[in-house]
XYZ file of C-alpha atoms in Angstrom:
650
model
C 22.489 42.223 -73.819
C 24.490 39.068 -74.240
C 26.841 40.865 -76.669
C 27.625 43.672 -74.081
C 28.437 41.099 -71.448
C 30.763 39.257 -73.815
C 32.497 42.520 -74.804
C 32.940 43.533 -71.165
C 34.441 40.204 -70.277
C 36.867 40.346 -73.183
C 37.836 43.979 -72.190
C 38.616 43.146 -68.612
C 40.474 40.017 -69.658
C 42.623 42.296 -71.801
C 43.102 44.709 -68.903
C 43.947 41.824 -66.641
C 46.646 40.844 -69.079
C 48.174 44.305 -68.744
C 47.793 44.088 -64.981
C 50.069 41.115 -64.759
C 52.760 43.198 -66.419
C 52.263 46.630 -64.748
C 49.728 46.385 -61.991
C 50.258 50.001 -60.860
C 49.484 52.192 -63.899
C 47.748 51.355 -67.213
C 49.374 54.418 -68.819
C 52.475 52.260 -69.309
C 50.583 50.112 -71.786
C 50.842 50.445 -75.538
C 49.013 49.927 -78.759
C 46.338 52.543 -78.147
C 45.780 55.754 -80.018
C 43.240 58.578 -80.061
C 42.941 62.248 -80.879
C 41.584 64.972 -78.589
C 39.431 67.533 -80.303
C 41.135 66.494 -83.503
C 44.659 66.825 -82.080
C 46.533 63.585 -82.576
C 49.815 62.373 -81.244
C 50.740 62.220 -77.590
C 51.261 65.893 -76.678
C 49.137 67.477 -73.964
C 46.095 69.433 -75.048
C 45.333 72.721 -73.294
C 41.940 74.352 -72.893
C 40.137 76.929 -70.759
C 37.738 75.871 -68.069
C 35.064 74.811 -68.726
C 36.740 72.648 -71.401
C 34.792 70.178 -73.569
C 36.781 67.329 -75.115
C 35.924 64.727 -77.740
C 38.160 61.674 -78.196
C 38.420 59.762 -81.472
C 40.087 56.326 -81.781
C 42.940 56.211 -84.295
C 43.805 52.456 -83.990
C 42.560 50.500 -86.962
C 40.609 47.382 -86.072
C 40.481 48.180 -82.382
C 37.420 47.150 -80.548
C 36.005 46.986 -77.039
C 37.218 50.594 -76.548
C 36.519 52.442 -73.259
C 37.812 55.646 -71.636
C 38.527 57.140 -68.190
C 38.736 60.957 -68.435
C 40.392 61.494 -65.030
C 42.675 58.538 -64.590
C 44.699 58.689 -61.393
C 46.580 55.369 -61.682
C 43.982 53.047 -60.140
C 44.495 49.271 -60.539
C 40.879 48.828 -61.573
C 39.794 52.104 -63.088
C 36.235 52.871 -63.970
C 35.675 53.251 -67.704
C 32.985 54.298 -70.066
C 32.392 53.974 -73.789
C 31.517 57.726 -73.849
C 33.805 59.740 -76.110
C 32.971 63.260 -74.796
C 33.636 64.900 -71.435
C 33.401 68.397 -69.849
C 36.146 69.627 -67.479
C 34.776 72.348 -65.173
C 37.781 72.972 -62.903
C 41.333 73.985 -63.803
C 43.971 71.265 -63.433
C 46.053 68.585 -65.179
C 44.109 65.485 -66.155
C 44.917 62.106 -67.907
C 42.576 60.412 -70.360
C 43.002 56.597 -70.342
C 42.012 54.573 -73.450
C 41.714 50.754 -73.101
C 40.546 48.146 -75.593
C 41.785 45.265 -77.748
C 43.161 44.740 -81.150
C 42.915 41.127 -82.233
C 43.790 39.095 -79.183
C 46.012 41.811 -77.715
C 44.969 44.408 -75.136
C 45.790 48.020 -75.951
C 46.085 51.124 -73.690
C 47.158 54.747 -74.019
C 47.112 57.885 -71.799
C 47.121 61.488 -72.956
C 47.288 64.637 -70.799
C 44.716 67.430 -70.775
C 45.626 70.747 -69.196
C 42.616 72.824 -68.118
C 43.592 76.363 -67.267
C 41.727 79.133 -65.358
C 40.569 82.089 -67.382
C 39.370 84.264 -64.491
C 40.152 87.816 -65.586
C 42.728 89.736 -63.542
C 41.551 92.415 -61.124
C 42.404 95.765 -62.643
C 42.433 99.346 -61.351
C 42.609 102.233 -63.812
C 43.733 105.518 -62.269
C 43.758 108.868 -64.052
C 46.768 111.045 -63.316
C 47.638 114.614 -64.053
C 48.730 115.555 -67.560
C 46.274 113.127 -69.301
C 48.260 110.203 -67.980
C 46.533 106.922 -67.041
C 47.951 104.227 -64.806
C 46.930 100.563 -64.883
C 47.454 98.594 -61.682
C 46.821 94.825 -61.710
C 46.178 93.233 -58.348
C 49.097 90.977 -57.475
C 47.418 87.651 -56.592
C 47.194 84.026 -57.769
C 44.904 84.983 -60.622
C 47.353 87.474 -62.118
C 50.394 85.246 -61.514
C 48.915 82.228 -63.328
C 49.130 83.939 -66.708
C 52.253 83.954 -68.810
C 51.590 87.526 -69.779
C 49.159 90.388 -69.193
C 48.116 92.395 -72.223
C 46.928 96.022 -72.038
C 44.996 97.572 -74.906
C 45.055 101.365 -74.505
C 42.594 101.781 -77.360
C 44.788 104.568 -78.615
C 45.459 104.565 -82.381
C 48.737 106.296 -81.675
C 50.019 103.538 -79.387
C 50.435 99.773 -79.498
C 49.418 97.391 -76.753
C 51.587 96.974 -73.669
C 52.559 93.606 -72.181
C 53.524 92.628 -68.641
C 55.493 89.402 -68.447
C 55.748 87.110 -65.435
C 57.866 88.603 -62.666
C 57.497 92.181 -63.884
C 55.846 94.998 -61.923
C 52.098 94.807 -62.417
C 51.792 98.474 -63.390
C 51.909 100.388 -66.635
C 51.342 104.032 -67.595
C 50.224 105.687 -70.792
C 49.808 109.317 -71.803
C 46.983 110.270 -74.121
C 46.685 113.271 -76.331
C 43.515 115.288 -75.991
C 40.895 114.989 -73.267
C 37.676 113.151 -72.580
C 36.738 109.542 -71.995
C 38.908 106.519 -72.813
C 38.473 102.753 -72.526
C 41.347 100.606 -71.335
C 41.191 96.795 -71.636
C 43.341 94.186 -69.902
C 43.457 90.393 -70.250
C 45.569 87.461 -69.136
C 47.502 85.566 -71.835
C 48.707 81.950 -72.031
C 51.522 81.212 -74.473
C 50.573 77.593 -75.267
C 49.568 77.772 -78.927
C 48.589 74.078 -79.208
C 45.596 74.441 -76.969
C 42.290 76.144 -77.451
C 42.780 78.671 -74.574
C 45.016 81.630 -75.076
C 43.902 83.503 -71.906
C 41.077 85.357 -70.176
C 38.379 87.575 -71.545
C 39.216 91.245 -71.861
C 38.475 93.393 -68.801
C 37.366 96.813 -70.011
C 37.432 99.922 -67.831
C 36.328 103.389 -68.785
C 38.380 106.305 -67.542
C 37.951 110.028 -67.917
C 41.214 111.740 -68.586
C 42.020 113.866 -65.590
C 42.213 117.604 -65.677
C 43.865 117.433 -62.253
C 46.424 120.120 -61.610
C 48.729 119.275 -58.713
C 49.457 122.944 -58.223
C 45.908 123.437 -56.921
C 46.928 121.791 -53.643
C 47.648 124.747 -51.369
C 47.902 125.378 -47.623
C 45.473 128.011 -46.349
C 45.970 127.813 -42.571
C 48.490 126.468 -40.077
C 47.631 126.367 -36.381
C 50.132 125.289 -33.752
C 48.768 123.772 -30.550
C 49.904 123.707 -26.953
C 50.264 119.899 -27.018
C 53.186 120.126 -29.469
C 51.197 119.397 -32.618
C 50.055 121.598 -35.447
C 47.109 121.360 -37.806
C 47.226 122.549 -41.373
C 44.201 123.218 -43.562
C 44.488 122.799 -47.291
C 42.614 122.053 -50.510
C 43.204 118.420 -51.509
C 42.570 116.306 -54.614
C 40.487 113.143 -54.353
C 42.595 109.942 -54.538
C 45.788 111.969 -54.837
C 48.112 111.705 -51.860
C 49.449 114.761 -50.057
C 52.127 114.426 -47.362
C 53.264 116.940 -44.746
C 56.903 118.050 -44.999
C 58.785 119.922 -42.258
C 61.924 122.013 -42.515
C 63.875 123.078 -39.394
C 65.701 126.362 -39.234
C 68.692 126.139 -41.563
C 67.759 122.611 -42.657
C 65.995 120.848 -45.507
C 62.490 119.511 -45.873
C 61.804 116.004 -44.601
C 58.693 113.825 -44.776
C 56.651 113.399 -41.593
C 54.694 110.335 -42.703
C 51.415 112.214 -42.211
C 49.394 111.713 -45.406
C 45.894 112.126 -46.789
C 44.299 111.413 -50.182
C 40.869 112.970 -49.790
C 39.644 115.857 -51.876
C 38.197 119.235 -50.982
C 38.877 121.177 -47.794
C 40.980 118.940 -45.584
C 43.020 119.040 -42.379
C 46.042 117.072 -41.224
C 47.707 117.131 -37.813
C 51.400 116.419 -37.279
C 53.818 116.623 -34.372
C 56.169 119.566 -34.059
C 59.664 118.728 -32.754
C 60.589 120.376 -29.475
C 63.897 121.643 -30.841
C 65.275 122.919 -34.108
C 62.605 125.549 -34.679
C 61.210 127.670 -35.980
C 59.842 125.375 -38.671
C 58.519 125.776 -42.199
C 55.820 123.428 -43.485
C 54.632 122.489 -46.960
C 52.842 119.625 -48.738
C 54.200 117.223 -51.316
C 51.387 115.963 -53.552
C 52.040 112.799 -55.568
C 49.564 111.216 -57.970
C 49.348 107.507 -58.758
C 51.703 107.939 -61.698
C 54.448 109.326 -59.483
C 54.020 112.930 -60.566
C 54.911 115.069 -57.540
C 54.633 118.755 -56.764
C 55.314 120.695 -53.572
C 52.845 123.293 -52.327
C 53.376 126.766 -50.964
C 55.455 126.901 -47.774
C 54.243 128.423 -44.541
C 56.083 129.364 -41.356
C 54.833 127.703 -38.186
C 54.532 130.633 -35.781
C 56.025 130.218 -32.309
C 55.311 132.696 -29.510
C 57.250 133.115 -26.262
C 56.224 135.179 -23.238
C 58.262 136.447 -20.290
C 56.706 137.967 -17.172
C 58.635 140.957 -15.866
C 57.799 143.541 -13.238
C 54.441 145.071 -14.189
C 54.728 143.889 -17.814
C 54.677 140.836 -20.086
C 57.317 140.722 -22.845
C 56.281 138.794 -25.990
C 58.372 137.675 -28.976
C 57.818 135.505 -32.050
C 59.619 134.181 -35.135
C 59.801 136.048 -38.428
C 57.250 134.874 -40.967
C 58.488 133.334 -44.197
C 58.155 133.637 -47.079
C 57.982 137.402 -47.004
C 56.179 137.557 -50.335
C 52.506 138.337 -49.738
C 52.950 139.100 -46.012
C 50.230 141.413 -44.680
C 50.488 141.701 -40.897
C 51.047 140.133 -37.515
C 48.049 140.123 -35.181
C 48.754 139.860 -31.450
C 45.831 138.575 -29.402
C 45.293 138.652 -25.655
C 42.487 136.518 -24.279
C 41.101 136.137 -27.787
C 41.055 139.852 -28.633
C 43.495 141.578 -30.985
C 45.489 144.136 -28.983
C 48.086 145.091 -31.589
C 48.733 144.783 -35.337
C 52.154 144.983 -37.021
C 52.448 145.504 -40.769
C 56.250 145.443 -40.704
C 57.432 141.850 -41.051
C 60.496 142.704 -38.927
C 58.416 143.650 -35.837
C 58.916 140.589 -33.660
C 58.435 141.815 -30.065
C 55.839 143.585 -27.959
C 55.701 144.627 -24.303
C 52.256 144.507 -22.719
C 52.145 146.927 -19.789
C 48.376 146.815 -19.357
C 48.586 143.872 -16.979
C 47.546 143.236 -13.427
C 49.640 141.387 -10.924
C 48.492 137.811 -10.379
C 46.278 137.748 -13.458
C 46.875 135.032 -16.068
C 46.830 136.186 -19.682
C 46.537 134.043 -22.810
C 48.473 135.338 -25.826
C 48.576 134.236 -29.458
C 50.210 135.656 -32.586
C 48.777 135.236 -36.090
C 50.799 135.856 -39.230
C 48.553 136.890 -42.111
C 49.544 136.789 -45.767
C 47.509 137.189 -48.925
C 46.414 133.533 -48.934
C 47.510 132.010 -45.623
C 47.079 132.446 -41.875
C 49.582 130.906 -39.473
C 48.570 130.807 -35.799
C 50.952 130.176 -32.940
C 50.037 127.944 -30.041
C 48.440 129.976 -27.234
C 50.800 130.898 -24.397
C 49.529 131.568 -20.870
C 51.525 133.652 -18.406
C 50.816 135.192 -15.013
C 51.760 138.825 -14.577
C 54.154 139.611 -11.725
C 54.971 142.714 -9.742
C 57.235 143.783 -6.902
C 55.336 147.001 -6.264
C 53.691 147.338 -2.868
C 49.959 148.169 -2.933
C 48.770 151.419 -1.408
C 47.578 151.335 2.181
C 43.861 150.890 2.802
C 42.219 154.283 3.277
C 38.613 153.263 3.888
C 37.626 150.831 6.629
C 35.294 150.446 9.592
C 34.967 148.343 12.751
C 31.729 147.805 14.623
C 30.469 145.654 17.492
C 27.683 143.236 16.587
C 24.760 142.286 18.836
C 26.467 138.996 19.723
C 29.569 140.863 20.911
C 31.792 139.984 17.942
C 33.620 142.648 15.964
C 32.742 143.155 12.315
C 35.492 144.636 10.128
C 35.022 145.956 6.595
C 37.866 147.305 4.453
C 37.862 148.607 0.892
C 40.788 147.596 -1.397
C 43.292 150.321 -2.243
C 43.195 152.156 -5.559
C 46.729 151.135 -6.548
C 48.001 147.535 -6.505
C 44.548 145.973 -6.409
C 44.174 142.491 -7.967
C 41.275 140.165 -8.672
C 42.426 137.697 -6.046
C 43.752 139.071 -2.788
C 43.945 138.723 0.982
C 42.898 141.035 3.768
C 45.132 140.722 6.832
C 43.663 141.876 10.162
C 45.827 142.830 13.169
C 44.558 143.586 16.682
C 45.756 145.232 19.851
C 44.154 145.911 23.217
C 45.238 149.504 23.135
C 45.880 152.172 20.568
C 49.679 152.088 20.743
C 50.030 148.334 20.198
C 51.632 145.880 19.899
C 49.494 144.487 17.067
C 49.215 140.792 16.277
C 47.559 139.085 13.335
C 44.162 137.667 14.259
C 42.764 136.706 10.874
C 43.131 136.568 7.103
C 40.226 136.802 4.662
C 40.669 135.479 1.106
C 39.017 137.439 -1.695
C 36.621 139.222 0.614
C 36.806 142.560 2.382
C 34.920 141.416 5.482
C 36.068 139.697 8.646
C 34.446 138.829 11.956
C 36.523 138.685 15.136
C 34.641 136.392 17.490
C 37.441 136.249 20.077
C 37.136 139.869 21.175
C 35.541 140.472 24.604
C 33.909 143.714 23.624
C 31.958 144.095 26.870
C 35.261 144.369 28.767
C 37.379 146.741 26.660
C 37.933 148.484 23.383
C 39.989 146.712 20.691
C 42.081 148.475 18.080
C 42.710 147.090 14.584
C 44.973 147.603 11.601
C 44.223 146.147 8.161
C 46.713 145.250 5.423
C 46.039 144.382 1.777
C 48.001 141.545 0.116
C 47.653 141.245 -3.669
C 47.931 138.150 -5.860
C 51.716 138.567 -6.140
C 52.157 138.399 -2.359
C 52.942 142.105 -1.979
C 51.546 143.607 1.227
C 50.544 147.171 1.799
C 51.459 149.236 4.840
C 48.935 148.988 7.686
C 45.843 151.129 7.536
C 45.059 153.778 10.138
C 44.230 152.356 13.548
C 40.504 151.761 14.081
C 39.085 151.021 17.536
C 35.769 149.649 18.694
C 33.583 151.906 20.818
C 33.500 150.490 24.339
C 30.439 151.506 26.339
C 30.664 151.221 30.124
C 28.830 152.436 33.236
C 30.214 154.822 35.769
C 27.774 154.997 38.624
C 24.482 155.938 37.061
C 26.167 157.455 33.971
C 27.191 155.964 30.627
C 30.691 156.523 29.229
C 32.441 155.361 26.031
C 35.886 155.427 24.461
C 36.723 158.294 22.073
C 38.924 156.508 19.478
C 37.690 156.433 15.895
C 36.079 153.194 14.634
C 36.426 154.246 10.990
C 38.820 156.097 8.710
C 36.725 159.281 8.692
C 36.362 161.887 11.416
C 33.734 161.353 14.102
C 30.541 163.276 13.440
C 27.860 162.525 16.061
C 27.243 160.016 18.838
C 23.764 158.644 19.442
C 22.697 156.885 22.649
C 20.106 154.204 21.915
C 17.765 152.957 24.624
C 16.094 149.585 23.994
C 12.836 148.972 25.827
C 11.641 145.555 26.940
C 8.646 145.799 24.655
C 10.922 145.842 21.598
C 10.836 149.571 20.946
C 13.815 151.882 21.096
C 14.615 155.539 21.329
C 17.814 157.397 20.575
C 19.330 160.644 21.689
C 21.999 162.571 19.828
C 24.767 163.794 22.124
C 27.129 165.425 19.607
C 30.758 164.532 20.243
C 30.340 164.009 24.008
C 31.556 160.704 25.427
C 29.192 160.404 28.423
C 25.486 160.362 29.094
C 23.125 160.359 32.102
C 20.380 157.831 31.314
C 17.956 159.149 34.036
C 16.336 155.892 35.021
C 13.039 157.563 35.905
C 10.489 154.992 34.745
C 9.071 153.493 37.958
C 7.566 150.563 36.079
C 10.754 149.450 34.284
C 13.310 147.411 36.157
C 15.825 146.878 33.324
C 17.274 149.266 30.737
C 19.536 148.403 27.694
C 21.802 150.967 26.035
C 24.083 151.123 23.026
C 26.031 153.895 21.317
C 26.010 154.486 17.575
C 28.559 156.813 16.029
C 28.227 158.373 12.600
C 31.178 159.635 10.593
C 31.552 163.276 9.698
C 30.808 162.658 6.017
C 27.892 160.352 6.845
C 29.426 157.369 5.038
C 30.105 155.180 8.080
C 28.096 153.965 11.061
C 29.617 152.004 13.922
C 28.070 150.517 17.048
C 29.374 149.959 20.550
C 28.785 146.997 22.786
C 25.422 146.714 24.532
C 25.180 147.506 28.240
C 22.332 146.766 30.688
C 21.135 148.852 33.629
C 19.175 146.799 36.138
C 17.323 147.960 39.230
C 16.948 145.436 42.014
C 13.517 144.407 43.222
C 12.471 146.307 46.385
C 10.520 144.792 49.361
C 9.093 146.776 52.270
C 7.723 145.008 55.404
C 6.735 146.568 58.795
C 8.360 145.440 62.039
C 5.026 145.287 63.884
C 1.284 145.508 63.346
C -1.782 145.773 65.592
C -4.832 143.929 64.266
C -7.298 145.657 66.647
C -9.857 146.823 64.132
C -8.942 150.495 64.110
C -7.936 150.231 60.404
C -4.427 151.298 61.255
C -1.777 148.626 60.717
C -4.431 145.935 61.015
C -2.761 143.658 58.364
C 0.852 142.529 57.963
C 1.499 142.695 54.188
C 4.418 143.171 51.777
C 4.928 146.314 49.717
C 7.490 146.431 46.857
C 8.352 146.806 43.189
C 9.677 144.740 40.229
C 8.569 141.299 41.285
C 6.178 138.750 39.852
C 6.217 135.412 41.691
C 5.501 135.760 45.417
C 5.141 133.613 48.533
C 4.975 134.672 52.200
C 5.012 132.279 55.185
C 4.457 133.207 58.889
C 5.860 130.945 61.659
C 5.059 130.934 65.415
C 7.707 130.594 68.039
C 7.613 126.800 67.734
C 8.340 126.978 63.994
C 4.857 126.048 62.961
C 3.391 127.582 59.804
C 0.403 129.574 60.835
C -0.099 131.534 57.591
C 0.996 131.428 53.938
C 0.005 133.297 50.805
C 1.066 133.626 47.140
C -0.880 136.838 46.662
C 1.122 139.921 47.547
C -2.067 141.909 48.068
C -3.230 139.493 50.750
C -1.505 139.956 54.132
C -1.851 138.282 57.555
C -4.705 139.645 59.651
C -3.339 138.232 62.946
C -5.635 135.198 63.197
C -4.859 131.511 63.238
C -7.638 129.196 62.038
C -10.158 131.934 62.759
C -8.904 132.670 66.271
C -6.945 135.733 67.308
C -3.281 134.972 67.585
C -1.633 135.930 70.880
C 0.618 138.952 71.099
C 4.278 138.346 70.684
C 7.038 137.819 68.153
C 6.589 135.880 64.918
C 8.939 135.022 62.049
C 8.240 135.632 58.344
C 9.831 134.385 55.130
C 9.170 136.087 51.780
C 10.285 134.537 48.443
C 9.964 136.446 45.153
C 11.228 136.459 41.538
C 11.792 139.839 40.012
C 10.727 140.873 36.517
C 13.890 139.398 35.058
C 13.335 136.033 36.780
C 15.965 136.564 39.441
C 14.965 134.937 42.809
C 15.090 136.854 46.085
C 14.429 135.712 49.690
C 13.879 137.903 52.737
C 13.345 136.717 56.332
C 12.738 138.590 59.557
C 10.666 138.892 62.703
C 7.558 140.894 63.402
C 5.738 141.921 66.578
C 2.003 141.415 66.930
C 0.434 143.983 69.266
C -3.126 144.110 70.587
């Protein structure tokens, strides 16, 4: 223990002597000497991390030796008598040796370079034609090496090298097929060290039987939004790009790409001008081999609405080789096929005014279908529809007029208007009173059908705004009373001839009875029921062919309530005119009051069968004049009052 203390004191005294000369860095000292892993001299020693070093003193007679394996220029560095050390991280390090030789301190520094040997990241890609491409990821790992070495493991070829600053890609073509192993490593050029680079990175690759000519377009579909979608068979990890060629131009890249295999789709924009366009794919593998696919015409359809017809036209399909037919679709159904590639127009006359039709053309070849974007167009027409030939007017129970018209045979459309005109007499003038959209019925609530007959004309307006001529004039049947007879207007309420009139009588108990009167326009109702105060009548007319029925307004016959009272009576017990009572018909509620000459009530009754017997509070009333007042309500609820005087005789 005492010896170690003495040695340490002598060592630091020696170091202190150096410190008075160069206090900042002991590497400026002299007299030292050691080898690193057997390498003498003063040159730097290079090794791969982790790097184990062993130092050996080469100064004869030196003693009190110590080392710092990562000296950074400290004034008082830590030292150790250990002669081995392990560097785990890449970097540049200095080993400091200190000691003494005789009475003189010695020192020496040597540099150790520890380099990274992380293997580069490598991608091996098979290309068409048995070609293989090596791609090294461009990062700090790859750039630290002086060189990258590629071993193709091909007896017919030597290794390839990529030097610093060169593109980190290489290609090689093998003969034959099957599986190959490609190895890549990083290389350091320093031959004095023990590290010449990384471990080999081995990748197995199966030589590709890829044929770029298998990429083919099978379908092109243009869309209304100005894009088109093409379907094709792709190759996994091989890029295909959409190319477009305008009419009379050359193919240009669209930037739309895909590198997935199998059945694929890509969508690209179609320019608004310069068409029609041709489309094809350019397929390029990782080795730069490129091949263009079959070309397909993008079909473009135009439609023009003309009178009673839609005119359609489209571009000629190209290439002509393999062309089979054009298919023209309307609303999703094929309406025409053309096997001649030069047939580029079609006129569709099977159209209806105001209807919207959706057209599409499909060009079909042996291996491809090209679909245009759908085009919608509304058919137009200037032709006037036929006049309405079947219609009817009828009065409803609420007094309104119901009108029904059937659309004409020619010029009829799915959407339409019925225009209704009215006049208060047959000759006119007629004014429009209503329009019904997409229905053949209309109700005229403004007509006062109990006061007169109204005449109507009906017009049909189709979806193109074309109006027909007016229909025949149709008039409501107006029922009125002339004295005790019923009469009605003779004008037709429908477009057929009049067949038979029927007079309908409605009873208060809810029953009805009807009487056919032929073509007569009057009727005597014969109000002969003594128990019925009120009678309701209506006329129904049936057309000659039996297809139409029309009703008139409803009319009421009402008989007034009747009251019969004597002027005098003689309550003398002879059973002749002994009681003053009311006789009458058609009343329900009843009240009779008798007044004396002073206006006093001397008798009252609410029973019509009970009359005044000529007594007042049980005593015989004196002869003379008296006043009566009778109040009733008839069977319809109408009030009635009758007053008068009577003479009491004894």
